[in-house]
């Protein structure tokens, strides 16, 4: 195991220590909170904050390397030097004293860049989705959304004024058509064009790495609602900076800019900054400025956020950034080719131990571009086993489990970067396949109590931490008992 892997496991084990039993004399306020936290600790679900210590990055969203290379830092410092009289904070909300010339100029530049009427810069993707979905759907409207729509959008929908919210099966055009037809047939005011259908999708889905069939959805919506009262909201968080002319995103790649009412792009992924921008016409802009409580009741974005975004946008359109996008495609294809041609992977895949559904059901070689998000699906509750193994090899891969993804769809989310080397890609493949070989051997042995080595080390550390603290909860509360210690973890939501 690498040194960084040992550090990571020790940190993970430390935060599994139960605390509520030792707080009987503490305030009930804190004890209740610790009892809730202990529910996760007892099953190994408590999540630590790790300082970056991995040797090989296959998890961060800095996909074209603007942060990793130092290019963004250099451009950002130049932006500060070019605007020496800046104020760090805006001093108020946009409707009060927080509307600055600098933000106004940036928004005009972005609107021109995307050839739209309006660009509204906000604090984050969460803020953007909260503002859009809590404000734009009006009473009598219906929201129709992909079932895997991001949690930030769903949070906004919860406080929406819309009459109804309907989901359709993920990326399923037939399901989409069925839902739209049901809405049309059941809502006379929508059928007559007096109320609207707001359709919410993502361009690249963050947990699967698959691509929205946007053109097909638009065609279907136009046919079912010929009066034009079906309008699209597209979350481009994971496609922005990665695809399209000069990195402008998936909608621009398809040439569908005029078909989309609202686009949301974040600055925290490919641009390696923070914040987000809402692209729309002026009607939507002023509706958000005047009615979105999350904007009205918040101080406007600080200068540093705006300056980093402006610097990142300049870099994103550069020749170097295009080279990074091209290399990102090359490395992603290299990874997929190398992994899927490995005989161990083929055997594990046939046994159902590992899957890559998005890259098995269709020939990705023929696609004009493939996404950089390449999750490895595992058997139920095995994602942490694989994650522990990768960490042991100095690789960061994030386990994603219910409720973030549906039950039975556990996976380790891996993200390719333009700055990864070919050797790092091969190291990743070798690590995945060595874990797969170990799992094949365990399965063949028939020993249900046997754990993969990295997972066993992690759970041993977890028990050791509890024992050192004098807590006998690793047996009674965690279900940990010798090598069968995984029972509490695998029976939880992980």
Short mmCIF file of C-alpha atoms in Angstrom, two decimals:
data_model
loop_
_atom_site.label_atom_id
_atom_site.label_comp_id
_atom_site.label_asym_id
_atom_site.label_seq_id
_atom_site.Cartn_x
_atom_site.Cartn_y
_atom_site.Cartn_z
CA UNK A 1 0.00 0.00 0.00
CA UNK A 2 1.22 3.50 -0.79
CA UNK A 3 1.80 6.01 2.00
CA UNK A 4 -1.03 8.17 0.75
CA UNK A 5 -3.32 5.13 0.72
CA UNK A 6 -2.46 4.39 4.35
CA UNK A 7 -3.20 7.99 5.32
CA UNK A 8 -6.53 7.95 3.55
CA UNK A 9 -7.63 4.71 5.20
CA UNK A 10 -6.57 5.95 8.64
CA UNK A 11 -8.64 9.10 8.16
CA UNK A 12 -11.62 7.06 6.99
CA UNK A 13 -11.37 4.72 9.96
CA UNK A 14 -11.05 7.59 12.44
CA UNK A 15 -14.39 9.15 11.48
CA UNK A 16 -16.25 5.86 12.03
CA UNK A 17 -15.80 6.17 15.80
CA UNK A 18 -19.19 6.29 17.57
CA UNK A 19 -19.57 9.17 20.02
CA UNK A 20 -23.09 9.35 21.41
CA UNK A 21 -22.58 6.63 24.10
CA UNK A 22 -19.88 8.75 25.72
CA UNK A 23 -22.05 11.90 25.76
CA UNK A 24 -24.69 10.95 28.32
CA UNK A 25 -23.91 14.01 30.41
CA UNK A 26 -23.77 16.41 27.47
CA UNK A 27 -26.54 18.68 26.21
CA UNK A 28 -29.34 16.80 24.48
CA UNK A 29 -28.93 19.25 21.60
CA UNK A 30 -25.49 17.89 20.74
CA UNK A 31 -26.27 14.33 21.79
CA UNK A 32 -29.16 14.12 19.31
CA UNK A 33 -26.88 15.29 16.53
CA UNK A 34 -24.19 12.77 17.46
CA UNK A 35 -26.77 9.98 17.57
CA UNK A 36 -27.73 10.83 14.00
CA UNK A 37 -24.07 10.87 12.96
CA UNK A 38 -23.54 7.54 14.72
CA UNK A 39 -26.06 5.89 12.41
CA UNK A 40 -23.55 6.42 9.62
CA UNK A 41 -20.51 5.64 11.76
CA UNK A 42 -21.93 2.31 12.86
CA UNK A 43 -22.06 1.08 9.28
CA UNK A 44 -18.86 2.69 8.01
CA UNK A 45 -20.78 5.41 6.15
CA UNK A 46 -19.30 8.46 7.86
CA UNK A 47 -17.47 10.58 5.33
CA UNK A 48 -14.19 12.31 6.19
CA UNK A 49 -12.74 15.45 4.70
CA UNK A 50 -9.49 14.37 3.09
CA UNK A 51 -6.71 16.76 2.27
CA UNK A 52 -5.56 16.08 -1.30
CA UNK A 53 -3.02 13.31 -0.89
CA UNK A 54 -3.62 10.99 -3.81
CA UNK A 55 -0.82 10.34 -6.23
CA UNK A 56 -2.99 9.91 -9.30
CA UNK A 57 -6.17 11.94 -9.86
CA UNK A 58 -9.14 10.22 -11.45
CA UNK A 59 -11.81 11.96 -9.42
CA UNK A 60 -11.63 15.76 -9.58
CA UNK A 61 -13.56 17.81 -12.12
CA UNK A 62 -10.54 19.84 -13.29
CA UNK A 63 -10.83 17.95 -16.56
CA UNK A 64 -8.88 20.19 -18.95
CA UNK A 65 -6.28 21.04 -16.35
CA UNK A 66 -6.77 24.78 -15.96
CA UNK A 67 -6.21 24.43 -12.22
CA UNK A 68 -3.67 21.62 -12.31
CA UNK A 69 -1.41 23.41 -14.80
CA UNK A 70 -1.39 26.71 -12.91
CA UNK A 71 -2.73 28.48 -16.01
CA UNK A 72 -5.87 29.68 -14.25
CA UNK A 73 -3.92 31.00 -11.28
CA UNK A 74 -1.64 32.98 -13.58
CA UNK A 75 -4.54 34.40 -15.60
CA UNK A 76 -6.48 35.19 -12.43
CA UNK A 77 -3.57 37.13 -10.92
CA UNK A 78 -3.25 39.07 -14.15
CA UNK A 79 -6.96 39.89 -13.96
CA UNK A 80 -6.44 41.24 -10.45
CA UNK A 81 -3.48 43.32 -11.64
CA UNK A 82 -5.58 44.73 -14.49
CA UNK A 83 -8.29 45.79 -12.01
CA UNK A 84 -6.32 47.10 -9.01
CA UNK A 85 -9.20 49.07 -7.49
CA UNK A 86 -11.52 46.12 -7.02
CA UNK A 87 -13.63 45.59 -3.90
CA UNK A 88 -13.54 42.03 -2.56
CA UNK A 89 -17.22 41.89 -1.68
CA UNK A 90 -20.21 43.23 -3.59
CA UNK A 91 -21.65 44.89 -0.50
CA UNK A 92 -25.25 43.91 -1.14
CA UNK A 93 -27.66 41.98 -3.34
CA UNK A 94 -27.94 42.79 -7.03
CA UNK A 95 -31.13 44.77 -6.41
CA UNK A 96 -29.52 46.81 -3.64
CA UNK A 97 -25.93 48.07 -3.92
CA UNK A 98 -24.31 44.86 -5.15
CA UNK A 99 -24.61 45.39 -8.90
CA UNK A 100 -21.11 46.30 -10.07
CA UNK A 101 -19.76 47.53 -13.38
CA UNK A 102 -17.38 44.59 -13.43
CA UNK A 103 -20.16 41.99 -13.15
CA UNK A 104 -22.26 43.86 -15.69
CA UNK A 105 -19.32 43.84 -18.13
CA UNK A 106 -18.62 40.14 -17.54
CA UNK A 107 -22.25 39.20 -18.14
CA UNK A 108 -22.31 41.20 -21.39
CA UNK A 109 -19.13 39.43 -22.52
CA UNK A 110 -20.60 36.01 -21.74
CA UNK A 111 -23.87 36.84 -23.52
CA UNK A 112 -21.89 37.87 -26.60
CA UNK A 113 -19.74 34.74 -26.37
CA UNK A 114 -22.84 32.51 -26.43
CA UNK A 115 -24.88 34.75 -28.73
CA UNK A 116 -27.75 35.05 -26.25
CA UNK A 117 -29.65 38.05 -24.92
CA UNK A 118 -28.68 37.57 -21.31
CA UNK A 119 -26.11 35.96 -19.05
CA UNK A 120 -26.73 36.07 -15.30
CA UNK A 121 -23.77 35.10 -13.09
CA UNK A 122 -24.60 33.57 -9.70
CA UNK A 123 -22.72 31.99 -6.80
CA UNK A 124 -22.98 28.32 -7.78
CA UNK A 125 -24.79 25.68 -9.77
CA UNK A 126 -26.98 25.08 -6.74
CA UNK A 127 -27.95 28.75 -6.65
CA UNK A 128 -28.67 28.71 -10.38
CA UNK A 129 -30.90 25.64 -10.30
CA UNK A 130 -32.64 26.82 -7.16
CA UNK A 131 -33.35 30.18 -8.79
CA UNK A 132 -34.55 28.67 -12.08
CA UNK A 133 -36.87 25.97 -10.81
CA UNK A 134 -38.29 27.88 -7.86
CA UNK A 135 -39.12 30.91 -10.00
CA UNK A 136 -39.64 30.21 -13.70
CA UNK A 137 -42.45 27.58 -13.63
CA UNK A 138 -45.72 29.48 -13.07
CA UNK A 139 -48.98 28.29 -11.49
CA UNK A 140 -50.61 25.87 -13.90
CA UNK A 141 -47.32 24.88 -15.54
CA UNK A 142 -46.00 21.31 -15.37
CA UNK A 143 -42.35 20.35 -14.92
CA UNK A 144 -41.24 17.24 -16.81
CA UNK A 145 -37.77 16.02 -15.90
CA UNK A 146 -35.34 13.17 -16.42
CA UNK A 147 -35.41 10.85 -13.42
CA UNK A 148 -31.65 11.29 -12.93
CA UNK A 149 -31.81 15.09 -12.87
CA UNK A 150 -29.34 16.60 -10.41
CA UNK A 151 -30.36 17.02 -6.77
CA UNK A 152 -29.91 20.79 -6.99
CA UNK A 153 -32.61 21.00 -9.65
CA UNK A 154 -34.92 18.74 -7.65
CA UNK A 155 -34.44 20.98 -4.62
CA UNK A 156 -35.60 23.96 -6.65
CA UNK A 157 -38.60 22.04 -7.96
CA UNK A 158 -39.73 21.29 -4.39
CA UNK A 159 -40.53 24.97 -3.85
CA UNK A 160 -41.83 25.57 -7.36
CA UNK A 161 -45.26 27.02 -8.07
CA UNK A 162 -45.81 24.45 -10.81
CA UNK A 163 -49.08 22.53 -10.78
CA UNK A 164 -47.35 19.17 -11.17
CA UNK A 165 -43.95 17.53 -11.59
CA UNK A 166 -43.58 14.46 -13.76
CA UNK A 167 -40.46 12.38 -14.35
CA UNK A 168 -39.59 10.24 -17.34
CA UNK A 169 -37.22 7.29 -17.47
CA UNK A 170 -33.61 8.28 -17.89
CA UNK A 171 -32.73 9.19 -21.48
CA UNK A 172 -35.75 7.21 -22.67
CA UNK A 173 -37.39 9.05 -25.56
CA UNK A 174 -40.42 6.75 -25.58
CA UNK A 175 -41.01 7.37 -21.88
CA UNK A 176 -40.59 11.11 -22.49
CA UNK A 177 -43.20 11.05 -25.24
CA UNK A 178 -45.60 9.06 -23.07
CA UNK A 179 -45.31 11.55 -20.20
CA UNK A 180 -45.77 14.57 -22.49
CA UNK A 181 -48.85 13.02 -24.05
CA UNK A 182 -50.31 12.32 -20.60
CA UNK A 183 -49.71 15.94 -19.61
CA UNK A 184 -51.27 17.21 -22.83
CA UNK A 185 -54.32 15.00 -22.44
CA UNK A 186 -54.87 15.73 -18.75
CA UNK A 187 -54.22 19.50 -18.69
CA UNK A 188 -56.61 21.51 -20.89
CA UNK A 189 -54.81 24.81 -20.30
CA UNK A 190 -51.52 23.32 -21.41
CA UNK A 191 -53.16 21.65 -24.38
CA UNK A 192 -54.63 25.00 -25.42
CA UNK A 193 -51.28 26.74 -25.06
CA UNK A 194 -52.24 28.89 -22.06
CA UNK A 195 -49.81 27.18 -19.69
CA UNK A 196 -46.39 25.63 -20.25
CA UNK A 197 -44.40 22.45 -19.88
CA UNK A 198 -40.92 23.10 -18.47
CA UNK A 199 -38.59 20.26 -19.50
CA UNK A 200 -35.46 19.73 -17.41
CA UNK A 201 -32.49 17.66 -18.57
CA UNK A 202 -28.72 17.55 -18.24
CA UNK A 203 -26.39 17.44 -21.21
CA UNK A 204 -23.89 15.04 -19.60
CA UNK A 205 -25.19 13.12 -16.59
CA UNK A 206 -22.76 13.35 -13.72
CA UNK A 207 -23.02 9.84 -12.30
CA UNK A 208 -23.32 7.79 -15.49
CA UNK A 209 -21.41 9.91 -17.98
CA UNK A 210 -24.05 9.36 -20.63
CA UNK A 211 -25.36 11.97 -23.02
CA UNK A 212 -28.86 13.38 -23.28
CA UNK A 213 -30.70 12.56 -26.56
CA UNK A 214 -31.52 16.26 -26.74
CA UNK A 215 -32.33 16.55 -30.42
CA UNK A 216 -34.83 13.69 -30.22
CA UNK A 217 -36.46 15.19 -27.12
CA UNK A 218 -36.82 18.57 -28.79
CA UNK A 219 -38.39 17.04 -31.90
CA UNK A 220 -40.86 15.07 -29.79
CA UNK A 221 -41.81 18.10 -27.69
CA UNK A 222 -42.43 20.20 -30.81
CA UNK A 223 -44.70 17.56 -32.29
CA UNK A 224 -46.77 17.11 -29.12
CA UNK A 225 -46.92 20.83 -28.31
CA UNK A 226 -46.95 22.62 -31.69
CA UNK A 227 -47.96 25.91 -30.02
CA UNK A 228 -44.44 26.24 -28.61
CA UNK A 229 -45.39 26.06 -24.95
CA UNK A 230 -42.92 23.26 -24.15
CA UNK A 231 -39.60 24.85 -23.19
CA UNK A 232 -36.28 23.27 -22.22
CA UNK A 233 -33.91 23.95 -19.34
CA UNK A 234 -30.52 22.27 -19.88
CA UNK A 235 -27.93 21.84 -17.14
CA UNK A 236 -24.53 21.91 -18.86
CA UNK A 237 -22.36 21.60 -15.75
CA UNK A 238 -20.34 18.65 -17.05
CA UNK A 239 -20.22 19.48 -20.76
CA UNK A 240 -19.16 23.13 -20.42
CA UNK A 241 -15.51 23.56 -21.32
CA UNK A 242 -15.30 20.00 -22.60
CA UNK A 243 -17.28 19.90 -25.84
CA UNK A 244 -18.57 22.29 -28.46
CA UNK A 245 -16.84 25.10 -30.36
CA UNK A 246 -14.30 26.64 -27.98
CA UNK A 247 -15.78 24.51 -25.19
CA UNK A 248 -19.16 26.25 -25.19
CA UNK A 249 -20.99 23.05 -24.34
CA UNK A 250 -23.24 20.31 -25.66
CA UNK A 251 -26.06 22.53 -26.89
CA UNK A 252 -23.60 24.52 -28.96
CA UNK A 253 -22.01 21.30 -30.22
CA UNK A 254 -25.40 20.26 -31.60
CA UNK A 255 -26.25 23.74 -32.89
CA UNK A 256 -29.46 23.82 -30.83
CA UNK A 257 -28.92 27.18 -29.12
CA UNK A 258 -32.17 28.66 -30.45
CA UNK A 259 -34.20 25.68 -29.23
CA UNK A 260 -33.32 26.03 -25.55
CA UNK A 261 -34.99 28.59 -23.28
CA UNK A 262 -32.49 28.35 -20.43
CA UNK A 263 -28.98 26.92 -20.15
CA UNK A 264 -27.02 26.65 -16.92
CA UNK A 265 -23.22 26.45 -17.01
CA UNK A 266 -21.02 26.10 -13.94
CA UNK A 267 -17.52 27.52 -13.48
CA UNK A 268 -16.43 24.96 -10.88
CA UNK A 269 -15.65 22.01 -13.12
CA UNK A 270 -13.75 22.43 -16.40
CA UNK A 271 -13.08 26.10 -15.60
CA UNK A 272 -11.68 25.11 -12.18
CA UNK A 273 -13.20 28.15 -10.47
CA UNK A 274 -16.56 28.66 -8.79
CA UNK A 275 -19.94 30.11 -9.62
CA UNK A 276 -22.34 29.59 -12.51
CA UNK A 277 -24.10 31.45 -15.28
CA UNK A 278 -27.71 31.29 -16.47
CA UNK A 279 -28.11 31.87 -20.21
CA UNK A 280 -31.53 33.02 -21.41
CA UNK A 281 -33.41 35.92 -22.94
CA UNK A 282 -34.06 39.15 -21.05
CA UNK A 283 -37.54 38.09 -19.92
CA UNK A 284 -36.11 35.15 -17.98
CA UNK A 285 -33.27 37.32 -16.64
CA UNK A 286 -35.57 39.93 -15.17
CA UNK A 287 -37.91 37.30 -13.78
CA UNK A 288 -35.00 35.77 -11.90
CA UNK A 289 -33.61 39.09 -10.70
CA UNK A 290 -37.01 40.26 -9.42
CA UNK A 291 -38.51 37.00 -8.13
CA UNK A 292 -35.80 34.45 -7.27
CA UNK A 293 -35.50 34.70 -3.50
CA UNK A 294 -32.16 32.93 -3.50
CA UNK A 295 -30.79 35.87 -5.53
CA UNK A 296 -32.77 38.69 -3.94
CA UNK A 297 -31.78 37.66 -0.42
CA UNK A 298 -28.10 36.99 -1.15
CA UNK A 299 -25.15 39.29 -1.51
CA UNK A 300 -24.02 39.40 -5.14
CA UNK A 301 -21.02 37.25 -6.14
CA UNK A 302 -17.66 38.61 -4.92
CA UNK A 303 -15.07 40.06 -7.27
CA UNK A 304 -12.75 37.09 -6.85
CA UNK A 305 -15.42 34.70 -8.18
CA UNK A 306 -16.10 36.95 -11.15
CA UNK A 307 -12.42 37.52 -11.93
CA UNK A 308 -11.64 33.80 -11.80
CA UNK A 309 -14.60 33.11 -14.10
CA UNK A 310 -13.45 35.76 -16.58
CA UNK A 311 -9.93 34.37 -16.54
CA UNK A 312 -11.20 30.81 -16.99
CA UNK A 313 -13.47 31.77 -19.87
CA UNK A 314 -10.55 33.34 -21.71
CA UNK A 315 -8.44 30.24 -21.21
CA UNK A 316 -11.29 27.93 -22.21
CA UNK A 317 -11.39 29.47 -25.67
CA UNK A 318 -7.64 29.25 -26.23
CA UNK A 319 -5.78 26.94 -28.56
CA UNK A 320 -4.17 25.26 -25.56
CA UNK A 321 -7.59 24.45 -24.13
CA UNK A 322 -8.64 22.88 -27.42
CA UNK A 323 -5.51 20.72 -27.33
CA UNK A 324 -6.49 19.70 -23.80
CA UNK A 325 -10.00 18.75 -24.98
CA UNK A 326 -8.54 16.68 -27.80
CA UNK A 327 -6.17 14.93 -25.40
CA UNK A 328 -9.05 14.30 -22.99
CA UNK A 329 -10.87 12.42 -25.75
CA UNK A 330 -7.73 10.47 -26.62
CA UNK A 331 -7.05 9.41 -23.02
CA UNK A 332 -10.68 8.45 -22.40
CA UNK A 333 -10.66 6.20 -25.47
CA UNK A 334 -7.28 4.78 -24.46
CA UNK A 335 -8.68 3.92 -21.03
CA UNK A 336 -11.81 2.28 -22.43
CA UNK A 337 -9.84 0.34 -25.06
CA UNK A 338 -7.23 -0.85 -22.56
CA UNK A 339 -9.73 -1.88 -19.91
CA UNK A 340 -12.33 -3.58 -22.09
CA UNK A 341 -9.66 -5.59 -23.95
CA UNK A 342 -8.12 -6.91 -20.73
CA UNK A 343 -9.01 -10.62 -20.30
CA UNK A 344 -9.47 -10.23 -16.53
CA UNK A 345 -11.97 -7.43 -17.07
CA UNK A 346 -13.79 -9.54 -19.65
CA UNK A 347 -14.06 -12.45 -17.22
CA UNK A 348 -15.18 -10.22 -14.32
CA UNK A 349 -17.67 -8.50 -16.59
CA UNK A 350 -19.12 -11.84 -17.66
CA UNK A 351 -19.50 -12.78 -13.98
CA UNK A 352 -21.26 -9.50 -13.23
CA UNK A 353 -18.51 -8.22 -10.93
CA UNK A 354 -17.78 -5.14 -13.03
CA UNK A 355 -19.84 -3.32 -15.61
CA UNK A 356 -19.70 -0.19 -17.74
CA UNK A 357 -23.26 -0.04 -19.09
CA UNK A 358 -22.75 3.22 -20.96
CA UNK A 359 -19.87 1.68 -22.93
CA UNK A 360 -21.22 -1.81 -23.50
CA UNK A 361 -24.62 -1.25 -25.06
CA UNK A 362 -23.37 0.77 -28.04
CA UNK A 363 -20.18 1.09 -30.03
CA UNK A 364 -18.58 4.15 -28.49
CA UNK A 365 -15.77 3.98 -31.04
CA UNK A 366 -18.15 5.43 -33.63
CA UNK A 367 -19.26 8.36 -31.48
CA UNK A 368 -17.97 11.84 -32.44
CA UNK A 369 -17.10 12.40 -28.79
CA UNK A 370 -17.36 10.45 -25.55
CA UNK A 371 -17.71 11.80 -22.07
CA UNK A 372 -14.85 11.92 -19.62
CA UNK A 373 -17.03 10.45 -16.86
CA UNK A 374 -16.43 6.69 -16.94
CA UNK A 375 -17.93 4.97 -13.89
CA UNK A 376 -17.24 1.34 -13.01
CA UNK A 377 -20.41 -0.34 -11.78
CA UNK A 378 -19.90 -3.07 -9.20
CA UNK A 379 -22.01 -5.69 -7.53
CA UNK A 380 -24.25 -4.27 -4.87
CA UNK A 381 -22.22 -2.80 -2.02
CA UNK A 382 -18.85 -3.60 -3.60
CA UNK A 383 -18.05 -0.04 -4.69
CA UNK A 384 -16.20 0.62 -1.44
CA UNK A 385 -14.11 -2.51 -1.91
CA UNK A 386 -12.90 -1.22 -5.26
CA UNK A 387 -12.39 2.28 -3.89
CA UNK A 388 -10.24 0.95 -1.03
CA UNK A 389 -8.17 -1.00 -3.55
CA UNK A 390 -7.62 2.04 -5.77
CA UNK A 391 -6.67 4.18 -2.79
CA UNK A 392 -4.14 1.53 -1.76
CA UNK A 393 -2.54 2.01 -5.17
CA UNK A 394 -2.45 5.79 -4.79
CA UNK A 395 -5.48 6.42 -7.03
CA UNK A 396 -8.51 8.43 -5.98
CA UNK A 397 -11.79 6.98 -7.20
CA UNK A 398 -15.03 7.99 -5.52
CA UNK A 399 -17.56 5.33 -4.45
CA UNK A 400 -21.10 6.41 -5.32
CA UNK A 401 -23.97 4.55 -3.67
CA UNK A 402 -27.65 4.94 -2.76
CA UNK A 403 -29.24 7.43 -2.26
CA UNK A 404 -27.05 9.36 -4.72
CA UNK A 405 -27.68 6.61 -7.30
CA UNK A 406 -30.53 4.07 -7.38
CA UNK A 407 -30.24 0.94 -5.24
CA UNK A 408 -28.32 -1.81 -6.95
CA UNK A 409 -26.34 0.63 -9.11
CA UNK A 410 -23.30 1.14 -6.88
CA UNK A 411 -20.27 2.35 -8.73
CA UNK A 412 -16.90 4.03 -8.48
CA UNK A 413 -17.03 7.23 -10.47
CA UNK A 414 -13.87 7.84 -12.44
CA UNK A 415 -13.11 11.03 -14.35
CA UNK A 416 -10.44 11.39 -17.00
CA UNK A 417 -8.28 14.51 -17.25
CA UNK A 418 -6.21 15.96 -20.03
CA UNK A 419 -3.19 15.99 -17.69
CA UNK A 420 -3.34 12.30 -16.88
CA UNK A 421 -0.48 10.41 -18.51
CA UNK A 422 -0.75 7.24 -20.55
CA UNK A 423 1.16 5.47 -17.79
CA UNK A 424 -1.39 6.65 -15.21
CA UNK A 425 -4.21 5.33 -17.36
CA UNK A 426 -2.48 1.95 -17.55
CA UNK A 427 -1.89 2.01 -13.79
CA UNK A 428 -5.60 2.60 -13.27
CA UNK A 429 -6.55 -0.28 -15.54
CA UNK A 430 -4.04 -2.58 -13.81
CA UNK A 431 -5.42 -1.62 -10.40
CA UNK A 432 -9.02 -2.28 -11.45
CA UNK A 433 -8.10 -5.62 -12.97
CA UNK A 434 -5.99 -6.74 -10.00
CA UNK A 435 -9.01 -6.05 -7.77
CA UNK A 436 -11.25 -7.90 -10.21
CA UNK A 437 -8.89 -10.89 -10.15
CA UNK A 438 -8.97 -10.91 -6.36
CA UNK A 439 -12.76 -10.80 -6.34
CA UNK A 440 -12.93 -13.63 -8.86
CA UNK A 441 -10.71 -15.73 -6.61
CA UNK A 442 -12.83 -14.92 -3.55
CA UNK A 443 -16.00 -15.84 -5.41
CA UNK A 444 -14.45 -19.11 -6.62
CA UNK A 445 -13.37 -20.01 -3.08
CA UNK A 446 -16.94 -19.91 -1.82
CA UNK A 447 -15.75 -18.25 1.40
CA UNK A 448 -18.42 -15.65 2.18
CA UNK A 449 -16.38 -14.24 5.09
CA UNK A 450 -13.31 -13.49 3.00
CA UNK A 451 -12.68 -9.87 2.08
CA UNK A 452 -10.38 -8.32 -0.50
CA UNK A 453 -7.13 -7.29 1.16
CA UNK A 454 -7.55 -3.52 0.96
CA UNK A 455 -11.06 -3.67 2.38
CA UNK A 456 -9.89 -5.96 5.18
CA UNK A 457 -7.19 -3.45 6.12
CA UNK A 458 -9.73 -0.64 6.21
CA UNK A 459 -12.15 -2.54 8.44
CA UNK A 460 -9.35 -3.71 10.74
CA UNK A 461 -8.39 -0.06 11.18
CA UNK A 462 -12.00 0.78 11.92
CA UNK A 463 -12.13 -1.83 14.70
CA UNK A 464 -8.77 -0.72 16.07
CA UNK A 465 -9.92 2.89 16.35
CA UNK A 466 -13.05 1.83 18.22
CA UNK A 467 -11.07 -0.45 20.55
CA UNK A 468 -8.52 2.27 21.36
CA UNK A 469 -11.36 4.58 22.28
CA UNK A 470 -12.80 2.01 24.64
CA UNK A 471 -15.97 1.66 22.59
CA UNK A 472 -17.27 -1.88 22.30
CA UNK A 473 -19.59 -0.85 19.51
CA UNK A 474 -17.72 -2.51 16.68
CA UNK A 475 -19.46 -5.77 17.45
CA UNK A 476 -22.83 -4.71 18.84
CA UNK A 477 -23.46 -1.57 16.75
CA UNK A 478 -21.36 -2.11 13.64
CA UNK A 479 -22.01 -5.77 13.17
CA UNK A 480 -18.24 -6.20 12.98
CA UNK A 481 -17.00 -9.57 14.10
CA UNK A 482 -13.65 -10.74 12.85
CA UNK A 483 -13.33 -11.02 9.09
CA UNK A 484 -17.09 -10.86 8.89
CA UNK A 485 -16.84 -7.22 9.96
CA UNK A 486 -18.11 -6.06 6.61
CA UNK A 487 -21.62 -7.22 7.48
CA UNK A 488 -22.68 -3.91 8.98
CA UNK A 489 -21.32 -1.96 6.04
CA UNK A 490 -22.69 -4.11 3.25
CA UNK A 491 -26.11 -4.19 4.85
CA UNK A 492 -26.28 -0.41 4.97
CA UNK A 493 -26.99 2.04 2.18
CA UNK A 494 -23.45 1.87 0.87
#
